[in-house]
Amino acid sequence: MSDMSKELLRKYVSEQNFSNADEVLAALKDLFKDVLQEALEAELDESLGYGKHEVSGKGLNNSRNGYSKKTVKSELGPISINVPRDRNGEFEPQIVPKHQRNINSIEDKILSLYAKGMTTRDISEQVKELYDVEISAETISNITNRILPLVAEWQSRPLEKTYSFIFMDAIHYKVREEKHVVVKAAYVVIGVNLDGEKEVLGIWIGANESSKFWLSVLNDLKNRGVQDVLIFCVDGLNGFKEAIGATFPFAKIQRCIIHQIRSSMKYVPYKDKKAFVADLKQVYTAINEEQGMENLLNAKEKWESKYPNAIKSWEDNWDNLSTFFEFPTNIRKIIYTTNVIESLNSQFRKVTKTKLIFPNDESLLKMLYLATEKIHLKWTRNYPDWDLVINQLKIIFSDIFSKGA
């Protein structure tokens, strides 16, 4: 601020003789209104090519034609202004565009609050408290609906031809459907490209988790340009293997070890959990698949008589549980668990915890999309030692890379 502007400001403050903060705010509102009005007048001067009282403007094709009253919402509260008009209707104000009655980005703030998990009613109360602007919960819902075209565009955007890793999981929510409350799954897919960058490839809302729906998700990825995936990292849903095999037959599949451990522990009582987990650790931390299988057989010999189902699931799924043994340590660390998508789901739960029931699929998708956009901003780093990882992948998957991946 220049010395001259400071001097004028001090003079203004002295003349107003403020006694409290409310008087300062009211004065700022009046001052803002005056500045806004003068800015509109200046815009029209520039548009017409002459000032309001300049004689040079007489006889020209266009001229001033009075004012239109308009009330706009600002961070200082509602403000009434007179928008100048021109006779030919050519004037397009930029500071307060036609049809716009919000000049404080309240809509952006509403979307930000919605992305943080606030209900429409809570947002309405917050806006009223902060800006003294009445916005109904229904209006807020309509404002958030404006992002649906953006969601549709994001959900159908072209994808890269090849992904090094794809992680898939689902998170479940209660949603109203035809006057009933049903449990629906938000199917989430994270892709890691050949530069080691991860992004959410899409979110699909569908019936409770099923392999049939996952097949439609995988087909959607193909339709959007994905030709090859090196390794899929998934949980223990039955049918995953068949769905992936039908769409990406050359991809490797790694079943999440952490999910498998949790599944096994359901059959083991508390008194044996610690010892059982210790024996399982010997399986998935083995130096190679042969040693891992030997350690699994040792665990089977020790525990099968007491907990046959806990051991059987490891044997039945060994072909997908043991995939990571084919790779060096730095790749094993990436693929042996779906922690990356579990972390994303944890962020989703934070923003959706206040919504016990979503009114419809679109409401759920809006909130998850906005949360995803915020999370993407934090994903600024790729995986460590990525040059080493991708060089190893190129050797292991030479057939795919020879096609020009």
CSV table of N, CA and C in Angstrom, one decimal, residues 135-215:
chain,number,residue,atom,x,y,z
A,135,ILE,N,-29.4,-20.0,2.2
A,135,ILE,CA,-29.3,-20.9,1.1
A,135,ILE,C,-29.9,-22.2,1.6
A,136,SER,N,-31.0,-22.7,1.0
A,136,SER,CA,-31.6,-23.9,1.5
A,136,SER,C,-30.8,-25.1,1.2
A,137,ALA,N,-31.1,-26.2,2.0
A,137,ALA,CA,-30.4,-27.5,1.8
A,137,ALA,C,-30.7,-28.0,0.3
A,138,GLU,N,-31.9,-27.7,-0.2
A,138,GLU,CA,-32.2,-28.2,-1.5
A,138,GLU,C,-31.3,-27.4,-2.5
A,139,THR,N,-31.2,-26.1,-2.3
A,139,THR,CA,-30.3,-25.3,-3.2
A,139,THR,C,-28.9,-25.8,-3.2
A,140,ILE,N,-28.4,-26.1,-2.0
A,140,ILE,CA,-27.0,-26.6,-1.9
A,140,ILE,C,-26.9,-27.9,-2.7
A,141,SER,N,-27.9,-28.8,-2.5
A,141,SER,CA,-27.9,-30.0,-3.3
A,141,SER,C,-27.8,-29.8,-4.8
A,142,ASN,N,-28.6,-28.8,-5.3
A,142,ASN,CA,-28.6,-28.4,-6.7
A,142,ASN,C,-27.2,-27.9,-7.1
A,143,ILE,N,-26.6,-27.1,-6.2
A,143,ILE,CA,-25.3,-26.6,-6.5
A,143,ILE,C,-24.3,-27.7,-6.7
A,144,THR,N,-24.3,-28.7,-5.8
A,144,THR,CA,-23.4,-29.8,-5.9
A,144,THR,C,-23.7,-30.7,-7.1
A,145,ASN,N,-25.0,-30.7,-7.5
A,145,ASN,CA,-25.4,-31.5,-8.7
A,145,ASN,C,-24.7,-30.9,-10.0
A,146,ARG,N,-24.3,-29.7,-9.9
A,146,ARG,CA,-23.6,-29.1,-11.1
A,146,ARG,C,-22.3,-29.7,-11.5
A,147,ILE,N,-21.7,-30.5,-10.5
A,147,ILE,CA,-20.5,-31.2,-10.8
A,147,ILE,C,-20.7,-32.5,-11.5
A,148,LEU,N,-21.9,-33.0,-11.6
A,148,LEU,CA,-22.2,-34.3,-12.1
A,148,LEU,C,-21.7,-34.4,-13.6
A,149,PRO,N,-21.8,-33.4,-14.4
A,149,PRO,CA,-21.2,-33.5,-15.8
A,149,PRO,C,-19.7,-33.6,-15.7
A,150,LEU,N,-19.1,-33.0,-14.7
A,150,LEU,CA,-17.6,-33.1,-14.5
A,150,LEU,C,-17.3,-34.6,-14.1
A,151,VAL,N,-18.1,-35.1,-13.2
A,151,VAL,CA,-17.9,-36.5,-12.8
A,151,VAL,C,-18.0,-37.4,-14.0
A,152,ALA,N,-19.0,-37.2,-14.8
A,152,ALA,CA,-19.2,-38.1,-16.0
A,152,ALA,C,-18.1,-38.0,-16.9
A,153,GLU,N,-17.6,-36.8,-17.1
A,153,GLU,CA,-16.4,-36.6,-18.0
A,153,GLU,C,-15.2,-37.3,-17.4
A,154,TRP,N,-15.0,-37.1,-16.1
A,154,TRP,CA,-13.8,-37.8,-15.5
A,154,TRP,C,-13.9,-39.3,-15.6
A,155,GLN,N,-15.1,-39.8,-15.4
A,155,GLN,CA,-15.4,-41.2,-15.4
A,155,GLN,C,-15.2,-41.8,-16.8
A,156,SER,N,-15.3,-41.0,-17.8
A,156,SER,CA,-15.2,-41.6,-19.1
A,156,SER,C,-13.9,-41.1,-19.9
A,157,ARG,N,-13.0,-40.4,-19.2
A,157,ARG,CA,-11.8,-39.9,-19.8
A,157,ARG,C,-10.9,-41.0,-20.3
A,158,PRO,N,-10.2,-40.8,-21.4
A,158,PRO,CA,-9.3,-41.8,-21.9
A,158,PRO,C,-8.2,-42.1,-20.9
A,159,LEU,N,-7.8,-43.4,-20.9
A,159,LEU,CA,-6.8,-43.8,-20.0
A,159,LEU,C,-5.5,-44.2,-20.8
A,160,GLU,N,-4.4,-44.5,-20.1
A,160,GLU,CA,-3.2,-44.8,-20.7
A,160,GLU,C,-3.3,-46.3,-21.2
A,161,LYS,N,-2.4,-46.6,-22.2
A,161,LYS,CA,-2.5,-47.9,-22.8
A,161,LYS,C,-2.0,-49.0,-21.9
A,162,THR,N,-1.0,-48.7,-21.1
A,162,THR,CA,-0.5,-49.8,-20.2
A,162,THR,C,-0.3,-49.3,-18.8
A,163,TYR,N,-0.7,-50.1,-17.9
A,163,TYR,CA,-0.5,-49.8,-16.4
A,163,TYR,C,0.4,-50.9,-15.8
A,164,SER,N,1.4,-50.4,-15.0
A,164,SER,CA,2.2,-51.4,-14.4
A,164,SER,C,1.4,-52.2,-13.3
A,165,PHE,N,0.7,-51.5,-12.5
A,165,PHE,CA,-0.1,-52.1,-11.4
A,165,PHE,C,-1.5,-51.5,-11.4
A,166,ILE,N,-2.5,-52.4,-11.1
A,166,ILE,CA,-3.8,-51.9,-10.9
A,166,ILE,C,-4.3,-52.5,-9.6
A,167,PHE,N,-4.8,-51.7,-8.7
A,167,PHE,CA,-5.4,-52.1,-7.4
A,167,PHE,C,-6.9,-52.0,-7.5
A,168,MET,N,-7.6,-53.0,-7.0
A,168,MET,CA,-9.1,-52.9,-7.0
A,168,MET,C,-9.6,-53.4,-5.7
A,169,ASP,N,-10.6,-52.6,-5.3
A,169,ASP,CA,-11.3,-52.9,-4.0
A,169,ASP,C,-12.7,-52.2,-4.0
A,170,ALA,N,-13.5,-52.5,-3.1
A,170,ALA,CA,-14.8,-51.9,-3.0
A,170,ALA,C,-15.1,-51.5,-1.5
A,171,ILE,N,-15.8,-50.4,-1.4
A,171,ILE,CA,-16.2,-49.9,-0.1
A,171,ILE,C,-17.7,-49.8,-0.1
A,172,HIS,N,-18.4,-50.1,1.0
A,172,HIS,CA,-19.8,-50.3,1.0
A,172,HIS,C,-20.6,-49.2,1.8
A,173,TYR,N,-21.7,-48.8,1.2
A,173,TYR,CA,-22.5,-47.7,1.8
A,173,TYR,C,-24.0,-48.1,1.7
A,174,LYS,N,-24.8,-47.4,2.6
A,174,LYS,CA,-26.2,-47.6,2.5
A,174,LYS,C,-26.8,-46.5,1.7
A,175,VAL,N,-27.6,-46.9,0.7
A,175,VAL,CA,-28.2,-45.9,-0.3
A,175,VAL,C,-29.7,-46.2,-0.4
A,176,ARG,N,-30.5,-45.1,-0.5
A,176,ARG,CA,-31.9,-45.3,-0.7
A,176,ARG,C,-32.2,-45.6,-2.2
A,177,GLU,N,-33.0,-46.6,-2.4
A,177,GLU,CA,-33.4,-47.0,-3.7
A,177,GLU,C,-34.8,-47.5,-3.7
A,178,GLU,N,-35.7,-46.7,-4.5
A,178,GLU,CA,-37.1,-47.1,-4.5
A,178,GLU,C,-37.7,-47.3,-3.2
A,179,LYS,N,-37.5,-46.3,-2.3
A,179,LYS,CA,-38.1,-46.2,-0.9
A,179,LYS,C,-37.5,-47.3,0.0
A,180,HIS,N,-36.5,-48.0,-0.4
A,180,HIS,CA,-35.8,-48.9,0.4
A,180,HIS,C,-34.4,-48.5,0.6
A,181,VAL,N,-33.8,-48.9,1.8
A,181,VAL,CA,-32.4,-48.7,2.0
A,181,VAL,C,-31.6,-50.0,1.7
A,182,VAL,N,-30.7,-49.9,0.7
A,182,VAL,CA,-29.9,-51.1,0.3
A,182,VAL,C,-28.4,-50.8,0.5
A,183,VAL,N,-27.7,-51.9,0.6
A,183,VAL,CA,-26.2,-51.7,0.7
A,183,VAL,C,-25.7,-51.8,-0.7
A,184,LYS,N,-24.9,-50.7,-1.1
A,184,LYS,CA,-24.3,-50.7,-2.4
A,184,LYS,C,-22.8,-50.6,-2.3
A,185,ALA,N,-22.1,-51.0,-3.3
A,185,ALA,CA,-20.6,-51.0,-3.3
A,185,ALA,C,-20.1,-49.9,-4.2
A,186,ALA,N,-19.2,-49.2,-3.7
A,186,ALA,CA,-18.4,-48.2,-4.6
A,186,ALA,C,-17.2,-48.9,-5.0
A,187,TYR,N,-17.1,-49.3,-6.3
A,187,TYR,CA,-16.0,-50.1,-6.8
A,187,TYR,C,-14.9,-49.1,-7.2
A,188,VAL,N,-13.7,-49.2,-6.6
A,188,VAL,CA,-12.7,-48.3,-6.8
A,188,VAL,C,-11.5,-48.9,-7.5
A,189,VAL,N,-10.9,-48.3,-8.5
A,189,VAL,CA,-9.7,-48.8,-9.2
A,189,VAL,C,-8.6,-47.7,-9.1
A,190,ILE,N,-7.4,-48.1,-8.7
A,190,ILE,CA,-6.3,-47.2,-8.7
A,190,ILE,C,-5.3,-47.8,-9.7
A,191,GLY,N,-4.8,-47.0,-10.6
A,191,GLY,CA,-3.8,-47.4,-11.6
A,191,GLY,C,-2.4,-46.8,-11.3
A,192,VAL,N,-1.4,-47.5,-11.5
A,192,VAL,CA,0.0,-47.0,-11.4
A,192,VAL,C,0.6,-47.1,-12.8
A,193,ASN,N,0.9,-45.9,-13.4
A,193,ASN,CA,1.3,-45.9,-14.8
A,193,ASN,C,2.8,-46.3,-14.9
A,194,LEU,N,3.4,-46.2,-16.1
A,194,LEU,CA,4.7,-46.6,-16.3
A,194,LEU,C,5.8,-45.6,-15.8
A,195,ASP,N,5.3,-44.5,-15.3
A,195,ASP,CA,6.2,-43.5,-14.7
A,195,ASP,C,6.1,-43.6,-13.2
A,196,GLY,N,5.3,-44.5,-12.7
A,196,GLY,CA,5.2,-44.7,-11.2
A,196,GLY,C,4.2,-43.8,-10.6
A,197,GLU,N,3.4,-43.1,-11.4
A,197,GLU,CA,2.4,-42.2,-10.8
A,197,GLU,C,1.1,-42.9,-10.7
A,198,LYS,N,0.4,-42.7,-9.5
A,198,LYS,CA,-0.9,-43.4,-9.3
A,198,LYS,C,-2.0,-42.4,-9.4
A,199,GLU,N,-3.2,-42.9,-9.8
A,199,GLU,CA,-4.4,-42.1,-9.9
A,199,GLU,C,-5.6,-43.0,-9.8
A,200,VAL,N,-6.7,-42.5,-9.4
A,200,VAL,CA,-7.9,-43.2,-9.3
A,200,VAL,C,-8.5,-43.2,-10.8
A,201,LEU,N,-8.6,-44.4,-11.3
A,201,LEU,CA,-9.1,-44.5,-12.7
A,201,LEU,C,-10.6,-44.4,-12.8
A,202,GLY,N,-11.3,-44.7,-11.7
A,202,GLY,CA,-12.7,-44.6,-11.8
A,202,GLY,C,-13.4,-45.1,-10.5
A,203,ILE,N,-14.6,-44.7,-10.3
A,203,ILE,CA,-15.4,-45.1,-9.2
A,203,ILE,C,-16.8,-45.5,-9.8
A,204,TRP,N,-17.2,-46.7,-9.5
A,204,TRP,CA,-18.5,-47.2,-10.0
A,204,TRP,C,-19.4,-47.6,-8.9
A,205,ILE,N,-20.6,-47.1,-8.9
A,205,ILE,CA,-21.6,-47.5,-7.9
A,205,ILE,C,-22.5,-48.6,-8.4
A,206,GLY,N,-22.5,-49.7,-7.7
A,206,GLY,CA,-23.3,-50.8,-8.1
A,206,GLY,C,-23.9,-51.6,-7.0
A,207,ALA,N,-24.5,-52.7,-7.4
A,207,ALA,CA,-25.0,-53.7,-6.4
A,207,ALA,C,-23.9,-54.2,-5.5
A,208,ASN,N,-24.3,-54.8,-4.4
A,208,ASN,CA,-23.2,-55.3,-3.5
A,208,ASN,C,-22.2,-56.1,-4.2
A,209,GLU,N,-21.0,-56.0,-3.8
A,209,GLU,CA,-19.8,-56.5,-4.5
A,209,GLU,C,-20.0,-57.8,-5.2
A,210,SER,N,-19.7,-57.9,-6.5
A,210,SER,CA,-19.8,-59.2,-7.2
A,210,SER,C,-18.8,-59.2,-8.3
A,211,SER,N,-18.4,-60.5,-8.7
A,211,SER,CA,-17.5,-60.6,-9.8
A,211,SER,C,-18.1,-60.2,-11.1
A,212,LYS,N,-19.4,-60.3,-11.3
A,212,LYS,CA,-20.0,-59.9,-12.5
A,212,LYS,C,-19.9,-58.4,-12.7
A,213,PHE,N,-20.0,-57.6,-11.6
A,213,PHE,CA,-19.9,-56.2,-11.7
A,213,PHE,C,-18.4,-55.8,-12.0
A,214,TRP,N,-17.5,-56.5,-11.3
A,214,TRP,CA,-16.1,-56.2,-11.6
A,214,TRP,C,-15.7,-56.5,-13.0
A,215,LEU,N,-16.4,-57.5,-13.6
A,215,LEU,CA,-16.1,-57.7,-15.1
A,215,LEU,C,-16.5,-56.5,-15.9
